[in-house]
PDB file of C-alpha atoms in Angstrom:
ATOM      1  CA  MET A  62       5.878  51.561 -13.462  1.00  0.00           C
ATOM      2  CA  LEU A  63       4.391  49.284 -10.978  1.00  0.00           C
ATOM      3  CA  LEU A  64       2.179  46.664 -12.192  1.00  0.00           C
ATOM      4  CA  ARG A  65      -0.794  44.899  -9.741  1.00  0.00           C
ATOM      5  CA  LYS A  66      -0.706  41.562  -9.482  1.00  0.00           C
ATOM      6  CA  PRO A  67      -4.710  40.829 -10.409  1.00  0.00           C
ATOM      7  CA  LEU A  68      -6.618  39.041  -7.621  1.00  0.00           C
ATOM      8  CA  PRO A  69      -7.342  35.787  -8.235  1.00  0.00           C
ATOM      9  CA  LEU A  70     -10.282  34.845 -10.569  1.00  0.00           C
ATOM     10  CA  TRP A  71     -12.246  32.873  -7.471  1.00  0.00           C
ATOM     11  CA  ILE A  72     -12.111  36.190  -5.261  1.00  0.00           C
ATOM     12  CA  ASN A  73     -13.621  38.438  -7.884  1.00  0.00           C
ATOM     13  CA  VAL A  74     -16.654  35.658  -8.873  1.00  0.00           C
ATOM     14  CA  SER A  75     -16.878  35.260  -4.790  1.00  0.00           C
ATOM     15  CA  VAL A  76     -17.412  39.083  -4.444  1.00  0.00           C
ATOM     16  CA  PHE A  77     -19.884  39.625  -7.543  1.00  0.00           C
ATOM     17  CA  ALA A  78     -21.928  36.922  -6.452  1.00  0.00           C
ATOM     18  CA  GLY A  79     -22.503  37.975  -2.949  1.00  0.00           C
ATOM     19  CA  ALA A  80     -23.169  41.667  -4.700  1.00  0.00           C
ATOM     20  CA  ILE A  81     -26.138  39.877  -7.095  1.00  0.00           C
ATOM     21  CA  ALA A  82     -27.291  37.657  -3.822  1.00  0.00           C
ATOM     22  CA  MET A  83     -27.677  40.229  -1.827  1.00  0.00           C
ATOM     23  CA  ILE A  84     -30.252  42.019  -4.672  1.00  0.00           C
ATOM     24  CA  PRO A  85     -33.563  40.746  -3.327  1.00  0.00           C
ATOM     25  CA  LEU A  86     -32.659  41.886   0.271  1.00  0.00           C
ATOM     26  CA  ALA A  87     -32.295  45.320  -0.830  1.00  0.00           C
ATOM     27  CA  GLY A  88     -35.541  45.437  -3.221  1.00  0.00           C
ATOM     28  CA  PRO A  89     -37.745  46.626   0.000  1.00  0.00           C
ATOM     29  CA  LEU A  90     -35.732  49.198   1.433  1.00  0.00           C
ATOM     30  CA  GLY A  91     -36.866  51.350  -1.014  1.00  0.00           C
ATOM     31  CA  ARG A  92     -40.805  50.739  -0.263  1.00  0.00           C
ATOM     32  CA  ARG A  93     -41.839  52.373   2.326  1.00  0.00           C
ATOM     33  CA  PRO A  94     -44.633  50.074   4.327  1.00  0.00           C
ATOM     34  CA  VAL A  95     -47.876  52.463   4.946  1.00  0.00           C
ATOM     35  CA  SER A  96     -51.189  51.774   7.197  1.00  0.00           C
ATOM     36  CA  THR A  97     -54.360  51.372   6.073  1.00  0.00           C
ATOM     37  CA  PRO A  98     -55.491  54.112   5.476  1.00  0.00           C
ATOM     38  CA  ARG A  99     -58.301  55.849   8.864  1.00  0.00           C
ATOM     39  CA  THR A 100     -60.802  57.767   6.464  1.00  0.00           C
ATOM     40  CA  LEU A 101     -62.616  57.334   3.753  1.00  0.00           C
ATOM     41  CA  THR A 102     -60.726  60.542   2.232  1.00  0.00           C
ATOM     42  CA  GLU A 103     -57.511  58.804   3.047  1.00  0.00           C
ATOM     43  CA  LEU A 104     -58.814  55.891   1.071  1.00  0.00           C
ATOM     44  CA  ALA A 105     -60.265  57.731  -1.928  1.00  0.00           C
ATOM     45  CA  GLU A 106     -56.777  59.937  -2.266  1.00  0.00           C
ATOM     46  CA  ARG A 107     -54.667  56.763  -1.971  1.00  0.00           C
ATOM     47  CA  LEU A 108     -56.756  54.382  -4.674  1.00  0.00           C
ATOM     48  CA  SER A 109     -56.531  57.559  -6.839  1.00  0.00           C
ATOM     49  CA  ARG A 110     -52.950  57.193  -6.304  1.00  0.00           C
ATOM     50  CA  CYS A 111     -51.942  54.044  -7.064  1.00  0.00           C
ATOM     51  CA  MET A 112     -55.074  52.776  -9.353  1.00  0.00           C
ATOM     52  CA  PRO A 113     -55.796  56.289 -11.238  1.00  0.00           C
ATOM     53  CA  SER A 114     -58.317  54.452 -13.227  1.00  0.00           C
ATOM     54  CA  LEU A 115     -60.716  53.610 -11.203  1.00  0.00           C
ATOM     55  CA  HIS A 116     -63.529  56.292 -10.753  1.00  0.00           C
ATOM     56  CA  VAL A 117     -64.791  56.903  -6.731  1.00  0.00           C
ATOM     57  CA  VAL A 118     -68.390  58.253  -6.320  1.00  0.00           C
ATOM     58  CA  GLN A 119     -69.577  59.971  -3.332  1.00  0.00           C
ATOM     59  CA  GLN A 120     -73.180  58.491  -1.952  1.00  0.00           C
ATOM     60  CA  PHE A 121     -73.053  62.146  -1.373  1.00  0.00           C
ATOM     61  CA  PRO A 122     -71.160  64.558  -2.576  1.00  0.00           C
ATOM     62  CA  GLY A 123     -69.354  67.146  -0.552  1.00  0.00           C
ATOM     63  CA  ARG A 124     -69.476  65.403   2.749  1.00  0.00           C
ATOM     64  CA  PRO A 125     -66.596  62.813   1.978  1.00  0.00           C
ATOM     65  CA  GLU A 126     -66.386  60.674   4.771  1.00  0.00           C
ATOM     66  CA  CYS A 127     -70.138  59.469   3.242  1.00  0.00           C
ATOM     67  CA  PRO A 128     -70.037  56.069   1.644  1.00  0.00           C
ATOM     68  CA  MET A 129     -69.317  56.086  -1.560  1.00  0.00           C
ATOM     69  CA  TRP A 130     -68.413  53.736  -4.699  1.00  0.00           C
ATOM     70  CA  VAL A 131     -65.458  52.859  -6.567  1.00  0.00           C
ATOM     71  CA  CYS A 132     -65.879  51.939 -10.270  1.00  0.00           C
ATOM     72  CA  ALA A 133     -63.503  50.387 -13.060  1.00  0.00           C
ATOM     73  CA  ARG A 134     -65.523  52.649 -15.365  1.00  0.00           C
ATOM     74  CA  PRO A 135     -67.343  55.990 -14.507  1.00  0.00           C
ATOM     75  CA  GLN A 136     -70.468  55.700 -13.626  1.00  0.00           C
ATOM     76  CA  SER A 137     -73.371  58.379 -12.380  1.00  0.00           C
ATOM     77  CA  ARG A 138     -74.717  57.794  -9.402  1.00  0.00           C
ATOM     78  CA  GLU A 139     -77.883  57.156 -10.426  1.00  0.00           C
ATOM     79  CA  GLN A 140     -76.508  54.279 -12.363  1.00  0.00           C
ATOM     80  CA  ILE A 141     -75.611  52.438  -9.263  1.00  0.00           C
ATOM     81  CA  TRP A 142     -77.674  53.978  -6.448  1.00  0.00           C
ATOM     82  CA  GLY A 143     -79.656  50.685  -7.036  1.00  0.00           C
ATOM     83  CA  LEU A 144     -77.421  48.630  -6.371  1.00  0.00           C
ATOM     84  CA  ILE A 145     -78.193  46.160  -3.542  1.00  0.00           C
ATOM     85  CA  ARG A 146     -75.746  44.467  -1.422  1.00  0.00           C
ATOM     86  CA  ALA A 147     -77.014  40.968  -1.064  1.00  0.00           C
ATOM     87  CA  ALA A 148     -74.874  37.927  -2.062  1.00  0.00           C
ATOM     88  CA  GLU A 149     -77.907  36.584  -4.708  1.00  0.00           C
ATOM     89  CA  ARG A 150     -77.314  40.200  -6.700  1.00  0.00           C
ATOM     90  CA  GLY A 151     -73.799  40.298  -6.749  1.00  0.00           C
ATOM     91  CA  HIS A 152     -73.792  39.410 -10.071  1.00  0.00           C
ATOM     92  CA  GLN A 153     -75.579  43.045 -10.524  1.00  0.00           C
ATOM     93  CA  TRP A 154     -71.908  44.571  -9.129  1.00  0.00           C
ATOM     94  CA  HIS A 155     -69.668  43.722 -12.090  1.00  0.00           C
ATOM     95  CA  GLY A 156     -66.767  46.910 -11.462  1.00  0.00           C
ATOM     96  CA  VAL A 157     -68.382  47.870  -8.942  1.00  0.00           C
ATOM     97  CA  VAL A 158     -67.205  48.176  -4.822  1.00  0.00           C
ATOM     98  CA  TYR A 159     -69.486  50.164  -1.969  1.00  0.00           C
ATOM     99  CA  CYS A 160     -67.098  50.770   0.672  1.00  0.00           C
ATOM    100  CA  GLU A 161     -68.311  52.509   3.714  1.00  0.00           C
ATOM    101  CA  ARG A 162     -66.251  53.079   7.271  1.00  0.00           C
ATOM    102  CA  MET A 163     -67.808  51.506  10.313  1.00  0.00           C
ATOM    103  CA  GLY A 164     -69.516  53.747  13.067  1.00  0.00           C
ATOM    104  CA  PRO A 165     -68.382  53.456  16.525  1.00  0.00           C
ATOM    105  CA  SER A 166     -71.051  51.422  18.226  1.00  0.00           C
ATOM    106  CA  TRP A 167     -70.414  48.679  15.459  1.00  0.00           C
ATOM    107  CA  VAL A 168     -69.106  45.569  16.646  1.00  0.00           C
ATOM    108  CA  VAL A 169     -65.928  44.094  14.005  1.00  0.00           C
ATOM    109  CA  GLU A 170     -66.786  40.425  15.045  1.00  0.00           C
ATOM    110  CA  ALA A 171     -70.539  40.894  13.940  1.00  0.00           C
ATOM    111  CA  GLU A 172     -69.979  42.542  11.008  1.00  0.00           C
ATOM    112  CA  ASP A 173     -67.375  39.671  10.375  1.00  0.00           C
ATOM    113  CA  GLU A 174     -69.796  37.243  10.866  1.00  0.00           C
ATOM    114  CA  PHE A 175     -72.082  39.289   8.928  1.00  0.00           C
ATOM    115  CA  ILE A 176     -69.968  39.157   6.033  1.00  0.00           C
ATOM    116  CA  ARG A 177     -68.428  35.127   6.139  1.00  0.00           C
ATOM    117  CA  ASN A 178     -72.389  34.886   6.407  1.00  0.00           C
ATOM    118  CA  ASN A 179     -74.573  36.408   4.028  1.00  0.00           C
ATOM    119  CA  TRP A 180     -72.138  38.531   1.565  1.00  0.00           C
ATOM    120  CA  GLY A 181     -69.468  35.524   0.801  1.00  0.00           C
ATOM    121  CA  CYS A 182     -67.293  36.610  -1.757  1.00  0.00           C
ATOM    122  CA  TYR A 183     -68.949  39.455  -2.009  1.00  0.00           C
ATOM    123  CA  GLY A 184     -67.627  41.008   0.903  1.00  0.00           C
ATOM    124  CA  MET A 185     -64.809  42.058   3.008  1.00  0.00           C
ATOM    125  CA  ARG A 186     -63.978  43.855   5.980  1.00  0.00           C
ATOM    126  CA  VAL A 187     -60.415  45.946   6.475  1.00  0.00           C
ATOM    127  CA  GLY A 188     -58.904  47.911   9.029  1.00  0.00           C
ATOM    128  CA  PRO A 189     -62.442  50.070   9.412  1.00  0.00           C
ATOM    129  CA  PHE A 190     -63.723  50.177   6.312  1.00  0.00           C
ATOM    130  CA  VAL A 191     -66.597  47.279   4.978  1.00  0.00           C
ATOM    131  CA  LEU A 192     -66.944  46.604   1.298  1.00  0.00           C
ATOM    132  CA  PHE A 193     -69.150  45.199  -0.564  1.00  0.00           C
ATOM    133  CA  GLY A 194     -68.867  44.728  -4.404  1.00  0.00           C
ATOM    134  CA  ASP A 195     -67.779  42.709  -7.249  1.00  0.00           C
ATOM    135  CA  PRO A 196     -65.118  40.051  -6.194  1.00  0.00           C
ATOM    136  CA  ASP A 197     -62.201  40.745  -8.087  1.00  0.00           C
ATOM    137  CA  LEU A 198     -62.502  44.959  -7.836  1.00  0.00           C
ATOM    138  CA  LEU A 199     -62.295  43.417  -3.947  1.00  0.00           C
ATOM    139  CA  GLN A 200     -59.063  41.957  -4.080  1.00  0.00           C
ATOM    140  CA  ARG A 201     -57.713  45.012  -6.078  1.00  0.00           C
ATOM    141  CA  ILE A 202     -58.580  46.976  -3.842  1.00  0.00           C
ATOM    142  CA  ARG A 203     -57.365  44.724  -0.415  1.00  0.00           C
ATOM    143  CA  HIS A 204     -53.695  44.869  -1.906  1.00  0.00           C
ATOM    144  CA  VAL A 205     -53.994  48.499  -2.359  1.00  0.00           C
ATOM    145  CA  MET A 206     -54.867  49.221   1.213  1.00  0.00           C
ATOM    146  CA  LEU A 207     -52.856  46.681   2.259  1.00  0.00           C
ATOM    147  CA  ASP A 208     -49.567  46.469   0.613  1.00  0.00           C
ATOM    148  CA  TYR A 209     -46.568  48.676   0.370  1.00  0.00           C
ATOM    149  CA  GLU A 210     -46.888  52.017  -0.966  1.00  0.00           C
ATOM    150  CA  SER A 211     -44.554  51.843  -4.391  1.00  0.00           C
TER     151      SER A 211
END
């Protein structure tokens, strides 16, 4: 019977350490980058997939590309219809974000300047979308729109 001599300990430790060092690098391989949604329908689908606890309320039911509200808890259209998009009314938007897609005549730079000067932390633009509402919920939505899909 032929007995093999084991590899030296330093070789085993080196191989193990190298394998461990590769784990953080392999993490992103299991995730695929996604593009920013292009339509409100795509955005609503991504939100329902990544953040199923949110509720989407269309401004005009039956018209999927019309503006929508994203709510942290169930709300009727009537409950949120009267919310005014103004920084001084931002406190009324707790748990609610309004979202619309920019139209073809909108000027991105002008919209960004308007958001910065008038809405502050209550507004943002991500890709072709303009959003207004709860700053915490805005950041959660932004993360879903721009981050990797799990």
